[in-house]
């Protein structure tokens, strides 16, 4: 089949490598979680987080597949090519490689989410949640010495937020800290404040390049690359905390200025979108949500991310307390055995 259209073989290879990398990094992350789970005595992992991770992956897969199907349908319609079918009496081949080399899938995804201010409001909210998770993983992951932290960031680069976020929370549940452990309290350099500023600049530029597909892709790509910074930016150690201190609470207080600054940047960025909350905004947002599977992908992912965040915020302290009590019981066992042996001797 010959089409008189430009071909982009590097873009097609990137697309297929994108899918392979998503599966590969997911495998690395799951293997890391399993190893940590076995090495740390099979700690209890909340079933809710596992269900949430599965739900996130299933929802993501469904909507991303819808994006691909929509793109393929539009491509076949544009070039008057039979749609094709893999099953049924009228089975015909699918021209997937030709489609991937002559279509602009990534550009189409970007143009779909910035098509109007309501789509962009939903999509950019999901993108902001990605930055928040990246910053948290960069600080908490290094404080807890999470192995293969790079794989979590690689997965966050490729897929929307909530799947990686849920897996990261599960990973932290496999690394319980006992009452006798000395945790590090970390602080960040002032340069960390530039990350949300640069991210906001990229997202604002993306909405301005809605009619320029090439620059739109560049700005979205730049925003994705900024997500790597929390993994590599330096952190200062404020020293070790005394045994039994609730380090998670203190670390949250230490991170409060950066979190507040990031949320403020997001708030003012979203407020500048000129959404009138009093005039049919809810119905227009709902219409935007259902207008394209690309918007659904980011919006439903945001919903999963919010649920995961609130669950983690409420559950984490209780789990640490349980592990601390367990550690104390384990430490008291040798003493109890010695007392029992002394009684028998008497």
XYZ file of C-alpha atoms in Angstrom:
346
model
C 0.000 0.000 0.000
C 1.507 3.302 -1.141
C 0.427 6.629 0.301
C 1.566 9.937 -1.074
C 2.227 11.375 2.384
C 5.398 12.074 4.371
C 6.633 9.234 6.531
C 8.203 9.488 9.945
C 9.995 6.260 10.759
C 11.826 7.641 13.835
C 8.489 8.785 15.244
C 6.994 5.346 14.637
C 9.926 3.654 16.348
C 9.540 6.002 19.315
C 5.850 5.139 19.517
C 6.419 1.376 19.610
C 9.410 1.790 21.934
C 7.142 3.864 24.179
C 4.785 0.922 24.605
C 7.633 -1.539 25.155
C 9.279 0.775 27.702
C 6.021 1.156 29.643
C 5.748 -2.617 29.979
C 9.447 -3.003 30.751
C 9.590 -0.363 33.476
C 6.385 -1.732 34.980
C 8.117 -5.098 35.228
C 11.173 -3.544 36.905
C 9.020 -1.695 39.436
C 6.937 -4.779 40.259
C 10.087 -6.869 40.668
C 11.561 -4.234 42.992
C 8.404 -4.216 45.109
C 8.394 -8.008 45.318
C 12.040 -8.154 46.382
C 11.501 -5.523 49.066
C 8.376 -7.341 50.236
C 10.261 -10.619 50.670
C 13.373 -9.063 52.198
C 11.421 -7.159 54.849
C 9.439 -10.079 56.224
C 6.333 -9.852 54.040
C 4.775 -6.759 55.678
C 1.058 -6.229 55.308
C 0.120 -4.211 52.235
C -3.338 -2.593 52.126
C -5.540 -4.314 49.596
C -7.068 -0.961 48.719
C -3.815 0.285 47.202
C -3.451 -2.878 45.153
C -7.019 -2.536 43.880
C -6.402 1.138 43.145
C -3.246 0.337 41.165
C -5.079 -2.309 39.130
C -8.006 0.048 38.555
C -5.649 2.818 37.493
C -3.823 0.583 35.023
C -7.072 -0.821 33.605
C -8.616 2.641 33.209
C -5.440 3.990 31.663
C -5.200 1.073 29.236
C -8.827 1.419 28.187
C -8.663 5.142 27.483
C -5.256 5.004 25.802
C -6.498 2.177 23.599
C -9.483 4.372 22.763
C -7.065 7.127 21.738
C -5.228 4.726 19.427
C -8.432 3.353 17.910
C -9.760 6.862 17.303
C -6.484 7.874 15.653
C -6.510 4.779 13.437
C -10.132 5.352 12.426
C -9.411 8.953 11.500
C -6.333 7.876 9.544
C -8.213 5.243 7.527
C -11.022 7.704 6.836
C -8.588 10.395 5.689
C -6.787 8.091 3.249
C -9.847 6.077 2.169
C -8.394 2.836 3.491
C -10.585 -0.070 4.640
C -10.810 -0.049 8.395
C -9.781 -3.688 8.703
C -10.795 -6.346 11.172
C -8.947 -9.115 12.965
C -11.993 -11.282 13.613
C -15.203 -12.076 11.801
C -16.037 -13.200 8.293
C -14.620 -10.026 6.709
C -11.149 -10.264 8.206
C -8.728 -7.823 6.616
C -5.226 -6.810 7.707
C -4.632 -3.798 9.889
C -2.039 -1.414 8.509
C -0.553 -0.598 11.900
C 3.016 0.052 10.813
C 1.915 2.260 7.937
C -0.412 4.106 10.268
C 2.336 4.660 12.838
C 4.724 6.047 10.208
C 2.271 8.419 8.516
C 0.116 9.638 11.405
C 0.948 12.217 14.056
C -0.311 10.385 17.110
C 1.595 12.315 19.788
C 0.762 15.622 18.160
C -2.885 14.629 17.903
C -2.946 13.781 21.596
C -1.474 17.171 22.473
C -3.838 19.064 20.203
C -6.817 17.234 21.701
C -6.067 18.260 25.287
C -5.480 21.943 24.427
C -8.371 22.272 21.968
C -10.312 24.564 24.322
C -9.924 26.013 27.798
C -12.202 23.457 29.431
C -10.279 20.503 28.029
C -7.039 22.159 29.016
C -8.269 22.879 32.541
C -8.969 19.179 33.126
C -5.821 17.972 31.388
C -3.448 20.456 33.006
C -4.847 19.569 36.433
C -3.804 15.995 35.771
C -0.388 17.146 34.598
C 0.095 19.202 37.761
C -0.606 16.123 39.866
C 2.262 14.425 38.039
C 4.680 17.109 39.197
C 3.440 16.830 42.783
C 4.018 13.074 42.778
C 7.467 13.500 41.203
C 8.546 15.936 43.930
C 7.239 13.644 46.660
C 8.954 10.596 45.172
C 12.205 12.502 44.789
C 12.333 13.469 48.462
C 10.606 10.553 50.176
C 12.148 7.956 47.884
C 15.676 9.052 48.714
C 14.907 9.450 52.408
C 13.557 5.902 52.579
C 16.336 4.627 50.294
C 13.904 3.118 47.792
C 15.844 0.791 45.459
C 15.578 1.393 41.713
C 13.962 4.768 42.298
C 14.921 5.655 38.730
C 12.470 3.019 37.461
C 9.585 4.716 39.261
C 10.537 8.021 37.644
C 10.895 6.383 34.247
C 7.409 4.920 34.593
C 6.073 8.314 35.682
C 7.603 9.847 32.558
C 5.844 7.391 30.272
C 2.461 6.841 31.916
C 0.034 9.170 33.685
C 0.371 9.672 37.402
C -1.823 7.430 39.506
C -0.447 4.021 38.500
C 3.127 4.915 39.437
C 1.891 6.786 42.504
C 0.019 3.739 43.827
C 2.995 1.463 43.174
C 5.278 3.889 45.002
C 2.989 3.895 48.040
C 2.956 0.097 47.965
C 6.744 0.164 47.808
C 6.895 2.311 50.935
C 4.603 -0.137 52.718
C 7.147 -2.883 52.028
C 9.836 -0.877 53.836
C 8.609 -0.615 57.449
C 10.771 1.310 59.876
C 11.165 0.030 63.401
C 11.237 2.132 66.537
C 15.022 1.797 66.754
C 15.779 3.023 63.240
C 17.439 6.394 62.728
C 15.774 8.145 59.793
C 17.253 11.010 57.857
C 15.511 14.367 57.764
C 16.188 15.968 54.393
C 15.840 19.514 53.160
C 15.917 20.792 49.606
C 17.994 23.471 47.958
C 16.325 26.753 46.886
C 16.676 25.639 43.258
C 13.827 23.195 43.902
C 11.456 26.172 43.814
C 12.324 26.726 40.164
C 10.847 23.346 39.192
C 7.155 24.348 39.532
C 7.935 27.714 37.917
C 9.526 26.093 34.869
C 6.748 23.513 34.743
C 4.121 26.248 34.812
C 5.919 28.078 32.005
C 5.859 24.952 29.837
C 2.161 24.297 30.461
C 1.212 27.901 29.738
C 3.271 27.795 26.555
C 1.562 24.566 25.518
C -1.848 26.232 25.569
C -0.475 29.101 23.493
C 0.879 26.702 20.853
C -2.479 24.986 20.330
C -2.345 25.870 16.621
C 1.321 24.992 16.170
C 1.627 21.236 16.529
C 5.423 21.076 16.364
C 6.030 23.606 19.139
C 3.210 22.090 21.151
C 5.023 18.762 21.215
C 8.290 20.449 22.198
C 6.732 22.249 25.161
C 4.931 19.144 26.427
C 8.155 17.166 26.051
C 10.040 19.845 27.998
C 7.455 19.630 30.777
C 7.875 15.857 30.929
C 11.653 16.179 31.114
C 11.313 18.520 34.094
C 9.838 15.602 36.035
C 13.330 14.091 36.210
C 14.691 17.003 38.248
C 13.313 15.832 41.635
C 15.309 12.632 41.137
C 18.636 14.377 40.552
C 18.439 17.691 42.408
C 20.582 17.647 45.563
C 19.097 17.302 49.026
C 20.674 18.400 52.294
C 20.685 16.106 55.296
C 19.640 17.755 58.548
C 20.937 14.782 60.496
C 19.401 11.642 61.939
C 16.261 11.699 64.011
C 16.144 10.074 67.453
C 14.791 6.516 67.504
C 11.016 6.384 67.705
C 10.520 9.877 66.271
C 7.746 10.123 63.704
C 9.973 11.135 60.833
C 7.182 11.141 58.294
C 5.381 13.953 60.121
C 8.539 16.019 60.512
C 9.453 15.472 56.888
C 6.029 16.706 55.815
C 6.550 19.874 57.873
C 9.967 20.362 56.279
C 8.439 19.971 52.816
C 5.502 22.274 53.543
C 6.993 25.452 51.993
C 7.742 23.717 48.686
C 4.326 22.008 48.634
C 2.567 25.304 49.386
C 4.568 27.102 46.717
C 3.739 24.428 44.126
C 0.022 24.517 44.935
C 0.016 28.320 44.776
C 1.608 28.263 41.325
C -0.979 25.727 40.172
C -3.862 27.729 41.660
C -2.918 30.978 39.958
C -2.139 29.164 36.712
C -5.574 27.544 36.690
C -7.282 30.754 37.779
C -5.806 32.570 34.800
C -7.752 30.206 32.547
C -10.776 32.554 32.781
C -13.233 29.846 33.785
C -16.409 31.455 35.067
C -17.484 29.148 37.879
C -20.956 30.622 37.959
C -22.036 30.125 34.367
C -22.532 26.499 33.319
C -18.940 25.590 34.062
C -19.843 22.186 35.497
C -21.779 21.133 32.418
C -19.078 22.474 30.112
C -16.377 20.612 32.018
C -18.433 17.425 31.836
C -18.857 17.955 28.121
C -15.118 18.500 27.751
C -14.423 15.352 29.769
C -16.462 13.214 27.390
C -15.312 14.966 24.236
C -12.093 13.023 23.648
C -10.426 9.915 25.137
C -7.171 11.849 25.634
C -8.937 14.190 28.050
C -10.545 11.206 29.750
C -7.132 9.609 30.196
C -5.730 12.530 32.171
C -8.953 13.371 34.013
C -9.708 9.872 35.288
C -6.064 9.499 36.181
C -6.330 12.656 38.286
C -9.282 11.123 40.123
C -7.277 8.000 40.933
C -4.328 10.136 42.061
C -6.465 12.183 44.458
C -7.980 9.041 46.008
C -4.522 7.475 46.404
C -3.137 10.630 48.012
C -5.893 10.921 50.615
C -5.730 7.225 51.420
C -1.969 7.424 51.870
C -2.246 10.533 54.046
C -4.729 8.843 56.376
C -3.160 5.398 56.447
C 0.585 5.969 56.571
C 0.901 7.077 60.185
C -1.203 4.148 61.423
C 0.901 1.654 59.518
C 4.137 3.093 60.885
C 2.740 2.897 64.416
C 1.814 -0.750 63.911
C 5.283 -1.550 62.660
C 6.852 0.289 65.576
C 4.807 -1.719 68.079
C 5.705 -4.935 66.274
C 9.369 -4.032 66.419
C 9.149 -3.426 70.152
C 7.502 -6.814 70.675
C 10.230 -8.515 68.677
C 12.900 -6.760 70.702
C 11.265 -7.842 73.977
C 11.151 -11.512 72.972
C 14.813 -12.291 73.852
C 14.387 -10.646 77.264
C 11.238 -12.675 77.928
C 13.036 -15.880 76.978
C 15.897 -15.067 79.352
C 13.475 -14.479 82.230
C 11.747 -17.783 81.509
C 15.083 -19.620 81.467
C 16.111 -18.083 84.801
C 12.841 -19.206 86.404
C 13.382 -22.782 85.214
C 16.894 -22.837 86.683
C 15.550 -21.741 90.044
